[in-house]
PDB file of C-alpha atoms and ligand atoms in Angstrom:
ATOM      1  CA  MET A   1    -133.231  65.168 142.918  1.00 72.00           C
ATOM      2  CA  TYR A   2    -129.341  65.368 142.400  1.00 75.00           C
ATOM      3  CA  GLN A   3    -127.541  64.948 145.315  1.00 69.00           C
ATOM      4  CA  SER A   4    -123.840  64.762 146.250  1.00 62.00           C
ATOM      5  CA  THR A   5    -120.925  64.044 148.941  1.00 60.00           C
ATOM      6  CA  THR A   6    -118.305  66.268 148.984  1.00 58.00           C
ATOM      7  CA  SER A   7    -115.523  63.218 149.903  1.00 69.00           C
ATOM      8  CA  ASN A   8    -115.486  62.378 145.993  1.00 81.00           C
ATOM      9  CA  PRO A   9    -113.947  64.417 143.919  1.00 83.00           C
ATOM     10  CA  VAL A  10    -116.321  64.283 141.104  1.00 83.00           C
ATOM     11  CA  ASP A  11    -119.158  65.103 143.632  1.00 87.00           C
ATOM     12  CA  LYS A  12    -116.733  67.952 144.523  1.00 89.00           C
ATOM     13  CA  ILE A  13    -116.352  69.701 141.034  1.00 90.00           C
ATOM     14  CA  LYS A  14    -120.162  69.147 141.056  1.00 92.00           C
ATOM     15  CA  GLN A  15    -120.955  70.948 144.001  1.00 93.00           C
ATOM     16  CA  ILE A  16    -118.774  74.176 142.840  1.00 93.00           C
ATOM     17  CA  LYS A  17    -120.859  73.925 139.730  1.00 94.00           C
ATOM     18  CA  TRP A  18    -124.111  73.738 141.243  1.00 95.00           C
ATOM     19  CA  LYS A  19    -122.784  76.417 143.613  1.00 95.00           C
ATOM     20  CA  GLN A  20    -122.206  78.852 140.641  1.00 94.00           C
ATOM     21  CA  ALA A  21    -125.880  78.020 139.326  1.00 95.00           C
ATOM     22  CA  TRP A  22    -127.591  78.779 142.819  1.00 96.00           C
ATOM     23  CA  GLU A  23    -125.427  82.515 142.596  1.00 95.00           C
ATOM     24  CA  LEU A  24    -126.935  83.029 139.216  1.00 95.00           C
ATOM     25  CA  GLN A  25    -130.278  82.054 140.403  1.00 95.00           C
ATOM     26  CA  ASN A  26    -130.227  83.456 143.169  1.00 94.00           C
ATOM     27  CA  GLY A  27    -127.903  86.500 142.519  1.00 92.00           C
ATOM     28  CA  ASN A  28    -129.062  90.182 141.234  1.00 90.00           C
ATOM     29  CA  ALA A  29    -128.666  89.480 137.477  1.00 85.00           C
ATOM     30  CA  ASP A  30    -130.725  91.062 134.787  1.00 89.00           C
ATOM     31  CA  LYS A  31    -133.074  87.420 134.078  1.00 88.00           C
ATOM     32  CA  THR A  32    -134.546  89.080 131.532  1.00 89.00           C
ATOM     33  CA  GLN A  33    -131.271  87.895 129.696  1.00 91.00           C
ATOM     34  CA  PHE A  34    -132.524  84.635 129.965  1.00 92.00           C
ATOM     35  CA  SER A  35    -134.725  82.715 128.352  1.00 90.00           C
ATOM     36  CA  CYS A  36    -135.556  80.408 131.380  1.00 92.00           C
ATOM     37  CA  HIS A  37    -135.838  83.442 134.378  1.00 92.00           C
ATOM     38  CA  ILE A  38    -136.156  79.919 136.666  1.00 93.00           C
ATOM     39  CA  CYS A  39    -133.369  78.398 135.747  1.00 94.00           C
ATOM     40  CA  CYS A  40    -131.198  81.313 133.948  1.00 94.00           C
ATOM     41  CA  ASP A  41    -130.697  78.200 131.290  1.00 93.00           C
ATOM     42  CA  LYS A  42    -129.118  76.201 133.417  1.00 92.00           C
ATOM     43  CA  LYS A  43    -131.646  73.265 132.839  1.00 92.00           C
ATOM     44  CA  ILE A  44    -131.710  72.661 137.054  1.00 94.00           C
ATOM     45  CA  VAL A  45    -132.457  74.621 140.088  1.00 96.00           C
ATOM     46  CA  VAL A  46    -130.295  74.502 142.683  1.00 96.00           C
ATOM     47  CA  LYS A  47    -131.168  74.702 145.939  1.00 96.00           C
ATOM     48  CA  LYS A  48    -129.136  75.386 149.224  1.00 94.00           C
ATOM     49  CA  GLU A  49    -128.768  73.043 152.123  1.00 92.00           C
ATOM     50  CA  GLY A  50    -126.557  74.457 155.207  1.00 90.00           C
ATOM     51  CA  ASN A  51    -123.353  74.057 153.385  1.00 88.00           C
ATOM     52  CA  LYS A  52    -124.205  72.177 150.599  1.00 92.00           C
ATOM     53  CA  PHE A  53    -126.093  72.507 147.636  1.00 94.00           C
ATOM     54  CA  THR A  54    -129.063  70.544 145.688  1.00 94.00           C
ATOM     55  CA  ALA A  55    -130.141  70.678 142.527  1.00 95.00           C
ATOM     56  CA  ASP A  56    -133.422  69.584 140.678  1.00 95.00           C
ATOM     57  CA  ASP A  57    -134.657  69.510 136.651  1.00 94.00           C
ATOM     58  CA  CYS A  58    -136.100  72.717 135.723  1.00 95.00           C
ATOM     59  CA  LYS A  59    -139.612  73.167 134.001  1.00 94.00           C
ATOM     60  CA  CYS A  60    -137.852  74.130 131.215  1.00 93.00           C
ATOM     61  CA  LEU A  61    -135.919  70.770 130.734  1.00 93.00           C
ATOM     62  CA  GLU A  62    -139.242  68.712 130.139  1.00 91.00           C
ATOM     63  CA  GLN A  63    -140.849  71.940 127.571  1.00 90.00           C
ATOM     64  CA  LYS A  64    -137.340  71.413 125.859  1.00 91.00           C
ATOM     65  CA  LYS A  65    -137.257  67.892 125.566  1.00 93.00           C
ATOM     66  CA  LEU A  66    -141.636  67.960 124.753  1.00 92.00           C
ATOM     67  CA  LYS A  67    -140.366  70.600 121.945  1.00 93.00           C
ATOM     68  CA  GLU A  68    -137.706  68.225 120.155  1.00 94.00           C
ATOM     69  CA  ARG A  69    -139.986  65.166 120.597  1.00 95.00           C
ATOM     70  CA  LYS A  70    -142.633  67.179 118.768  1.00 94.00           C
ATOM     71  CA  GLN A  71    -139.753  68.455 116.255  1.00 94.00           C
ATOM     72  CA  LYS A  72    -138.839  65.264 115.356  1.00 95.00           C
ATOM     73  CA  GLU A  73    -142.687  63.647 115.351  1.00 94.00           C
ATOM     74  CA  GLN A  74    -142.985  66.442 112.777  1.00 93.00           C
ATOM     75  CA  LYS A  75    -140.211  65.469 110.432  1.00 92.00           C
ATOM     76  CA  LYS A  76    -141.302  62.285 110.229  1.00 91.00           C
ATOM     77  CA  TYR A  77    -144.686  63.009 109.442  1.00 90.00           C
ATOM     78  CA  GLU A  78    -144.063  65.394 106.642  1.00 88.00           C
ATOM     79  CA  ASN A  79    -141.547  62.622 105.435  1.00 86.00           C
ATOM     80  CA  SER A  80    -144.285  59.903 105.098  1.00 84.00           C
ATOM     81  CA  ILE A  81    -146.633  62.052 103.931  1.00 82.00           C
ATOM     82  CA  LYS A  82    -145.323  63.593 100.357  1.00 73.00           C
ATOM     83  CA  ALA A  83    -148.616  66.026 100.486  1.00 69.00           C
ATOM     84  CA  ALA A  84    -148.054  67.435 104.229  1.00 71.00           C
ATOM     85  CA  GLU A  85    -145.626  70.302 103.601  1.00 69.00           C
ATOM     86  CA  ILE A  86    -147.268  73.942 103.625  1.00 73.00           C
ATOM     87  CA  ARG A  87    -148.086  75.234 100.526  1.00 78.00           C
ATOM     88  CA  GLU A  88    -145.275  77.921  99.163  1.00 83.00           C
ATOM     89  CA  GLU A  89    -148.860  80.487  99.341  1.00 86.00           C
ATOM     90  CA  PHE A  90    -150.050  79.580 102.594  1.00 90.00           C
ATOM     91  CA  GLU A  91    -146.197  80.321 104.625  1.00 90.00           C
ATOM     92  CA  GLY A  92    -145.704  82.453 107.236  1.00 92.00           C
ATOM     93  CA  LYS A  93    -149.667  83.680 106.879  1.00 93.00           C
ATOM     94  CA  THR A  94    -151.172  84.597 109.829  1.00 95.00           C
ATOM     95  CA  PHE A  95    -154.689  85.700 111.189  1.00 96.00           C
ATOM     96  CA  ASP A  96    -153.817  89.147 110.262  1.00 96.00           C
ATOM     97  CA  ASP A  97    -153.619  87.622 106.874  1.00 94.00           C
ATOM     98  CA  PHE A  98    -157.657  86.761 106.519  1.00 93.00           C
ATOM     99  CA  GLN A  99    -159.473  90.350 106.079  1.00 89.00           C
ATOM    100  CA  TRP A 100    -162.976  90.805 108.978  1.00 91.00           C
ATOM    101  CA  LEU A 101    -164.775  90.320 105.513  1.00 89.00           C
ATOM    102  CA  LYS A 102    -168.788  89.541 105.645  1.00 90.00           C
ATOM    103  CA  GLY A 103    -169.489  86.194 105.355  1.00 90.00           C
ATOM    104  CA  LYS A 104    -166.025  85.026 107.209  1.00 92.00           C
ATOM    105  CA  LYS A 105    -166.213  86.539 110.075  1.00 94.00           C
ATOM    106  CA  GLU A 106    -167.725  83.722 112.261  1.00 95.00           C
ATOM    107  CA  ALA A 107    -165.152  81.377 110.569  1.00 96.00           C
ATOM    108  CA  LYS A 108    -162.499  83.319 111.396  1.00 97.00           C
ATOM    109  CA  TYR A 109    -163.578  83.733 115.031  1.00 97.00           C
ATOM    110  CA  ALA A 110    -164.116  79.616 115.106  1.00 97.00           C
ATOM    111  CA  ALA A 111    -160.317  79.572 113.911  1.00 98.00           C
ATOM    112  CA  MET A 112    -158.861  81.788 116.235  1.00 97.00           C
ATOM    113  CA  ASP A 113    -160.587  80.056 119.228  1.00 97.00           C
ATOM    114  CA  TYR A 114    -159.911  77.047 118.255  1.00 98.00           C
ATOM    115  CA  VAL A 115    -156.095  77.899 118.133  1.00 98.00           C
ATOM    116  CA  ASP A 116    -156.624  79.471 121.864  1.00 97.00           C
ATOM    117  CA  ASN A 117    -158.363  76.409 122.993  1.00 97.00           C
ATOM    118  CA  PHE A 118    -156.855  73.747 121.129  1.00 97.00           C
ATOM    119  CA  ASP A 119    -156.042  71.712 124.415  1.00 95.00           C
ATOM    120  CA  PHE A 120    -159.480  71.683 125.367  1.00 96.00           C
ATOM    121  CA  TYR A 121    -160.330  70.815 121.755  1.00 97.00           C
ATOM    122  CA  GLN A 122    -157.658  68.113 121.661  1.00 96.00           C
ATOM    123  CA  SER A 123    -158.349  66.112 124.832  1.00 95.00           C
ATOM    124  CA  LYS A 124    -161.621  65.739 123.415  1.00 95.00           C
ATOM    125  CA  GLY A 125    -160.673  65.282 119.908  1.00 95.00           C
ATOM    126  CA  ILE A 126    -163.315  67.966 118.169  1.00 96.00           C
ATOM    127  CA  GLY A 127    -161.957  69.209 114.791  1.00 97.00           C
ATOM    128  CA  LEU A 128    -163.668  71.763 112.808  1.00 96.00           C
ATOM    129  CA  THR A 129    -165.793  71.361 109.391  1.00 93.00           C
ATOM    130  CA  PHE A 130    -165.772  74.787 107.236  1.00 94.00           C
ATOM    131  CA  VAL A 131    -167.950  74.529 103.946  1.00 92.00           C
ATOM    132  CA  GLY A 132    -168.230  77.176 101.248  1.00 91.00           C
ATOM    133  CA  LYS A 133    -167.792  77.627  97.898  1.00 89.00           C
ATOM    134  CA  CYS A 134    -164.330  77.934  96.011  1.00 86.00           C
ATOM    135  CA  GLY A 135    -161.908  80.877  96.817  1.00 87.00           C
ATOM    136  CA  ARG A 136    -163.973  82.228 100.315  1.00 90.00           C
ATOM    137  CA  GLY A 137    -160.935  81.297 102.097  1.00 93.00           C
ATOM    138  CA  LYS A 138    -161.249  77.720 103.513  1.00 94.00           C
ATOM    139  CA  THR A 139    -157.806  76.773 102.622  1.00 93.00           C
ATOM    140  CA  LEU A 140    -155.946  80.006 103.791  1.00 94.00           C
ATOM    141  CA  LEU A 141    -157.873  79.814 107.399  1.00 96.00           C
ATOM    142  CA  SER A 142    -156.754  76.080 107.400  1.00 95.00           C
ATOM    143  CA  HIS A 143    -153.143  77.039 107.029  1.00 95.00           C
ATOM    144  CA  ILE A 144    -153.298  79.667 109.521  1.00 96.00           C
ATOM    145  CA  VAL A 145    -155.087  76.925 112.137  1.00 97.00           C
ATOM    146  CA  SER A 146    -152.054  74.684 111.381  1.00 95.00           C
ATOM    147  CA  GLN A 147    -149.249  77.329 111.230  1.00 94.00           C
ATOM    148  CA  GLU A 148    -150.127  78.642 114.353  1.00 96.00           C
ATOM    149  CA  LEU A 149    -150.167  75.258 115.995  1.00 96.00           C
ATOM    150  CA  LEU A 150    -146.600  74.395 114.861  1.00 93.00           C
ATOM    151  CA  LYS A 151    -145.637  77.504 116.342  1.00 93.00           C
ATOM    152  CA  LYS A 152    -147.024  75.588 119.454  1.00 93.00           C
ATOM    153  CA  ASP A 153    -145.044  72.794 118.912  1.00 93.00           C
ATOM    154  CA  HIS A 154    -148.016  70.777 118.705  1.00 95.00           C
ATOM    155  CA  THR A 155    -147.941  68.499 115.606  1.00 95.00           C
ATOM    156  CA  VAL A 156    -150.029  69.164 111.816  1.00 95.00           C
ATOM    157  CA  VAL A 157    -150.251  67.492 109.168  1.00 93.00           C
ATOM    158  CA  ASN A 158    -151.842  69.501 105.911  1.00 91.00           C
ATOM    159  CA  VAL A 159    -153.076  67.756 103.289  1.00 91.00           C
ATOM    160  CA  VAL A 160    -155.180  68.336  99.624  1.00 90.00           C
ATOM    161  CA  ALA A 161    -157.625  65.391  99.770  1.00 90.00           C
ATOM    162  CA  LYS A 162    -157.221  64.260  96.153  1.00 88.00           C
ATOM    163  CA  GLU A 163    -153.534  63.841  96.838  1.00 88.00           C
ATOM    164  CA  PHE A 164    -153.772  62.389  99.349  1.00 88.00           C
ATOM    165  CA  TYR A 165    -155.437  59.790  98.076  1.00 88.00           C
ATOM    166  CA  ASP A 166    -153.289  59.485  95.476  1.00 87.00           C
ATOM    167  CA  ASP A 167    -150.950  58.673  98.013  1.00 85.00           C
ATOM    168  CA  ILE A 168    -152.630  56.505 100.401  1.00 84.00           C
ATOM    169  CA  LYS A 169    -153.588  54.369  97.059  1.00 84.00           C
ATOM    170  CA  ALA A 170    -150.172  53.823  95.354  1.00 82.00           C
ATOM    171  CA  THR A 171    -149.305  52.151  98.963  1.00 77.00           C
ATOM    172  CA  TYR A 172    -151.910  50.158  98.370  1.00 75.00           C
ATOM    173  CA  ASP A 173    -150.907  48.983  94.626  1.00 74.00           C
ATOM    174  CA  ASP A 174    -147.382  48.433  94.936  1.00 71.00           C
ATOM    175  CA  PRO A 175    -146.999  45.878  97.799  1.00 66.00           C
ATOM    176  CA  ASP A 176    -143.322  46.620  97.647  1.00 64.00           C
ATOM    177  CA  LYS A 177    -144.368  49.960  99.463  1.00 61.00           C
ATOM    178  CA  LYS A 178    -145.113  50.657 102.620  1.00 61.00           C
ATOM    179  CA  THR A 179    -148.310  51.687 103.565  1.00 63.00           C
ATOM    180  CA  SER A 180    -147.519  52.113 107.738  1.00 72.00           C
ATOM    181  CA  ASP A 181    -145.578  54.996 107.109  1.00 82.00           C
ATOM    182  CA  LEU A 182    -148.390  57.103 105.710  1.00 85.00           C
ATOM    183  CA  ILE A 183    -151.419  55.609 107.165  1.00 86.00           C
ATOM    184  CA  THR A 184    -149.525  55.446 110.771  1.00 87.00           C
ATOM    185  CA  SER A 185    -148.491  58.908 110.057  1.00 90.00           C
ATOM    186  CA  ALA A 186    -151.952  60.098 109.510  1.00 92.00           C
ATOM    187  CA  LYS A 187    -154.092  58.098 112.252  1.00 92.00           C
ATOM    188  CA  GLU A 188    -151.494  59.510 115.002  1.00 93.00           C
ATOM    189  CA  VAL A 189    -150.875  62.945 113.656  1.00 96.00           C
ATOM    190  CA  ASP A 190    -152.442  65.897 116.681  1.00 97.00           C
ATOM    191  CA  LEU A 191    -153.827  67.570 113.660  1.00 97.00           C
ATOM    192  CA  LEU A 192    -154.716  66.060 110.301  1.00 96.00           C
ATOM    193  CA  VAL A 193    -156.217  69.006 107.914  1.00 95.00           C
ATOM    194  CA  ILE A 194    -158.151  67.352 104.750  1.00 93.00           C
ATOM    195  CA  ASP A 195    -158.418  70.324 102.192  1.00 92.00           C
ATOM    196  CA  ASN A 196    -160.824  70.101  99.382  1.00 89.00           C
ATOM    197  CA  LEU A 197    -163.367  66.944 100.281  1.00 87.00           C
ATOM    198  CA  ASN A 198    -165.734  67.035  97.971  1.00 81.00           C
ATOM    199  CA  ALA A 199    -167.790  64.612  97.799  1.00 69.00           C
ATOM    200  CA  GLN A 200    -168.563  65.447  94.617  1.00 71.00           C
ATOM    201  CA  ARG A 201    -165.401  64.533  92.554  1.00 74.00           C
ATOM    202  CA  PHE A 202    -164.293  61.458  94.904  1.00 78.00           C
ATOM    203  CA  GLY A 203    -166.017  57.829  94.240  1.00 78.00           C
ATOM    204  CA  PHE A 204    -167.011  55.456  96.864  1.00 76.00           C
ATOM    205  CA  ASP A 205    -164.001  54.056  97.141  1.00 80.00           C
ATOM    206  CA  GLU A 206    -161.484  57.657  97.493  1.00 83.00           C
ATOM    207  CA  ILE A 207    -164.353  58.665 100.656  1.00 82.00           C
ATOM    208  CA  ASP A 208    -163.824  55.382 101.670  1.00 82.00           C
ATOM    209  CA  LYS A 209    -160.531  55.310 102.732  1.00 84.00           C
ATOM    210  CA  LEU A 210    -160.206  58.646 103.669  1.00 87.00           C
ATOM    211  CA  PHE A 211    -162.968  57.662 106.083  1.00 87.00           C
ATOM    212  CA  ILE A 212    -160.522  54.503 107.245  1.00 88.00           C
ATOM    213  CA  ILE A 213    -158.258  56.841 108.897  1.00 92.00           C
ATOM    214  CA  ILE A 214    -161.158  59.580 109.669  1.00 91.00           C
ATOM    215  CA  ASN A 215    -163.075  56.879 111.714  1.00 91.00           C
ATOM    216  CA  HIS A 216    -159.691  56.163 113.522  1.00 93.00           C
ATOM    217  CA  ARG A 217    -159.296  59.510 114.296  1.00 95.00           C
ATOM    218  CA  ILE A 218    -162.620  60.287 115.188  1.00 93.00           C
ATOM    219  CA  GLU A 219    -162.133  56.915 117.577  1.00 93.00           C
ATOM    220  CA  ASN A 220    -158.695  57.747 119.193  1.00 95.00           C
ATOM    221  CA  LYS A 221    -159.970  61.052 120.260  1.00 95.00           C
ATOM    222  CA  LYS A 222    -157.829  62.411 117.905  1.00 96.00           C
ATOM    223  CA  PRO A 223    -159.355  65.897 115.730  1.00 97.00           C
ATOM    224  CA  THR A 224    -159.199  66.308 111.925  1.00 96.00           C
ATOM    225  CA  ILE A 225    -160.355  69.551 109.715  1.00 96.00           C
ATOM    226  CA  ILE A 226    -161.886  69.405 107.210  1.00 93.00           C
ATOM    227  CA  ASN A 227    -163.120  71.421 104.385  1.00 94.00           C
ATOM    228  CA  SER A 228    -165.394  70.886 101.454  1.00 91.00           C
ATOM    229  CA  THR A 229    -166.736  72.917  98.912  1.00 87.00           C
ATOM    230  CA  CYS A 230    -170.034  71.129  99.741  1.00 79.00           C
ATOM    231  CA  SER A 231    -173.449  72.024 101.097  1.00 73.00           C
ATOM    232  CA  LEU A 232    -174.246  69.391 103.958  1.00 65.00           C
ATOM    233  CA  ASP A 233    -177.071  68.849 102.463  1.00 70.00           C
ATOM    234  CA  SER A 234    -174.847  67.764  99.165  1.00 72.00           C
ATOM    235  CA  LEU A 235    -172.027  65.981 102.119  1.00 69.00           C
ATOM    236  CA  GLU A 236    -175.349  63.685 103.318  1.00 71.00           C
ATOM    237  CA  LYS A 237    -176.281  62.463  99.959  1.00 72.00           C
ATOM    238  CA  LYS A 238    -173.008  61.891  98.844  1.00 70.00           C
ATOM    239  CA  LEU A 239    -171.724  60.304 101.876  1.00 70.00           C
ATOM    240  CA  ALA A 240    -172.870  57.006 103.484  1.00 71.00           C
ATOM    241  CA  PRO A 241    -174.695  58.734 106.204  1.00 73.00           C
ATOM    242  CA  ASP A 242    -172.824  57.050 109.107  1.00 78.00           C
ATOM    243  CA  HIS A 243    -169.868  59.252 107.628  1.00 78.00           C
ATOM    244  CA  VAL A 244    -171.545  62.745 107.977  1.00 77.00           C
ATOM    245  CA  SER A 245    -173.309  62.594 111.182  1.00 80.00           C
ATOM    246  CA  ARG A 246    -169.860  61.292 113.165  1.00 83.00           C
ATOM    247  CA  LEU A 247    -168.752  64.752 111.660  1.00 82.00           C
ATOM    248  CA  ILE A 248    -170.607  66.432 112.785  1.00 81.00           C
ATOM    249  CA  GLY A 249    -171.066  64.094 116.388  1.00 85.00           C
ATOM    250  CA  LYS A 250    -167.647  65.048 116.501  1.00 90.00           C
ATOM    251  CA  ASN A 251    -166.960  68.550 115.114  1.00 93.00           C
ATOM    252  CA  GLY A 252    -170.005  70.254 115.304  1.00 91.00           C
ATOM    253  CA  ASP A 253    -171.928  71.779 112.623  1.00 89.00           C
ATOM    254  CA  PRO A 254    -170.060  72.740 109.493  1.00 90.00           C
ATOM    255  CA  ILE A 255    -168.790  76.268 109.757  1.00 93.00           C
ATOM    256  CA  GLN A 256    -169.869  77.990 106.564  1.00 92.00           C
ATOM    257  CA  ILE A 257    -167.684  80.494 104.798  1.00 93.00           C
ATOM    258  CA  SER A 258    -169.401  82.998 102.581  1.00 88.00           C
ATOM    259  CA  GLY A 259    -168.664  86.239 101.114  1.00 89.00           C
ATOM    260  CA  ILE A 260    -166.412  87.271  98.089  1.00 85.00           C
ATOM    261  CA  ASP A 261    -164.040  84.631  96.194  1.00 85.00           C
ATOM    262  CA  MET A 262    -160.883  85.892  97.115  1.00 79.00           C
ATOM    263  CA  ARG A 263    -158.835  84.304  94.119  1.00 80.00           C
ATOM    264  CA  LYS A 264    -161.567  86.459  92.101  1.00 83.00           C
ATOM    265  CA  LYS A 265    -160.412  89.937  94.124  1.00 82.00           C
ATOM    266  CA  HIS A 266    -157.226  89.236  94.175  1.00 82.00           C
ATOM    267  CA  GLY A 267    -157.391  88.113  89.891  1.00 86.00           C
ATOM    268  CA  GLU A 268    -159.297  91.892  89.916  1.00 89.00           C
ATOM    269  CA  ALA A 269    -156.335  93.422  91.508  1.00 87.00           C
ATOM    270  CA  ILE A 270    -153.631  92.391  89.001  1.00 91.00           C
ATOM    271  CA  THR A 271    -156.396  92.746  86.238  1.00 91.00           C
ATOM    272  CA  LYS A 272    -155.642  96.258  87.461  1.00 93.00           C
ATOM    273  CA  LEU A 273    -152.320  97.021  87.791  1.00 92.00           C
ATOM    274  CA  ARG A 274    -151.829  95.637  84.574  1.00 94.00           C
ATOM    275  CA  GLN A 275    -153.995  97.852  83.182  1.00 92.00           C
ATOM    276  CA  GLN A 276    -152.293 100.917  84.577  1.00 93.00           C
ATOM    277  CA  ASN A 277    -148.609  99.809  83.485  1.00 93.00           C
ATOM    278  CA  ILE A 278    -149.907  99.712  80.192  1.00 93.00           C
ATOM    279  CA  GLY A 279    -151.392 103.182  80.145  1.00 93.00           C
ATOM    280  CA  LYS A 280    -148.266 104.358  81.877  1.00 92.00           C
ATOM    281  CA  LEU A 281    -146.205 102.215  78.834  1.00 91.00           C
ATOM    282  CA  LYS A 282    -148.668 103.669  76.175  1.00 91.00           C
ATOM    283  CA  ASN A 283    -148.529 107.359  77.083  1.00 90.00           C
ATOM    284  CA  LYS A 284    -144.226 106.782  77.436  1.00 86.00           C
ATOM    285  CA  THR A 285    -143.998 105.365  74.040  1.00 77.00           C
ATOM    286  CA  ILE A 286    -146.988 107.834  72.580  1.00 69.00           C
TER     287      ILE A 286
HETATM  288 ZN1   ZN B 301    -135.302  76.848 133.484  1.00 54.12          ZN
END
């Protein structure tokens, strides 16, 4: 609590300031104009005791500090991991952009639940594992989760497994380059999303390097979302049994995304549009 005596001129000014804040906070002003209704954006809450005023930090100050700290961290992570930026095609996407289609509903529910209850899942280090063929919507869904959590002031790094591995490898290969920033960021971030962890295409060394990070996160209760085109069976065949059991032990059973191929559907729509346009053009030129 801040206190002041009226004998000191600096304190006198403070008392005047606090009096004004108290009057604003306890007056009839329309509070909806302020982002914090408690302190009216003064960041302190003033109490009146007799003729003297005392002030405490408002809760929103802590929230503001936390928000600023998280934004700073997010920048640091994005700077140290090249592949971390949200891909342009997924920028600004929300759950409204993910249709309730057959084969995809359960995954959408799981993702929505994950965002709603992230504080719980984060405290336990629980992530998600999405499996399904190409084009079924795994990447879109995990980008939506990422962006929803960024809005809630969590830090998120979203990487494609292959590019991420290349980044890691480059730092190992170049002794002058610091591995620490990249690895530390990947270990520390609130949520790490690894897209396209397709065991078939990876060698042992690649899987191993990625799992050093994943294991570290599991051990330190940091959630990871994994997207893979592999079925659970082929994951088990390709990865070490320990890796798979750790992943399932932490994220629960992989969630299947199936149904129509969204890319194919998109491609068909483009073909149709083009045919219509060409049709119009032909009619004009005849
Ligand atoms: Zn406040």
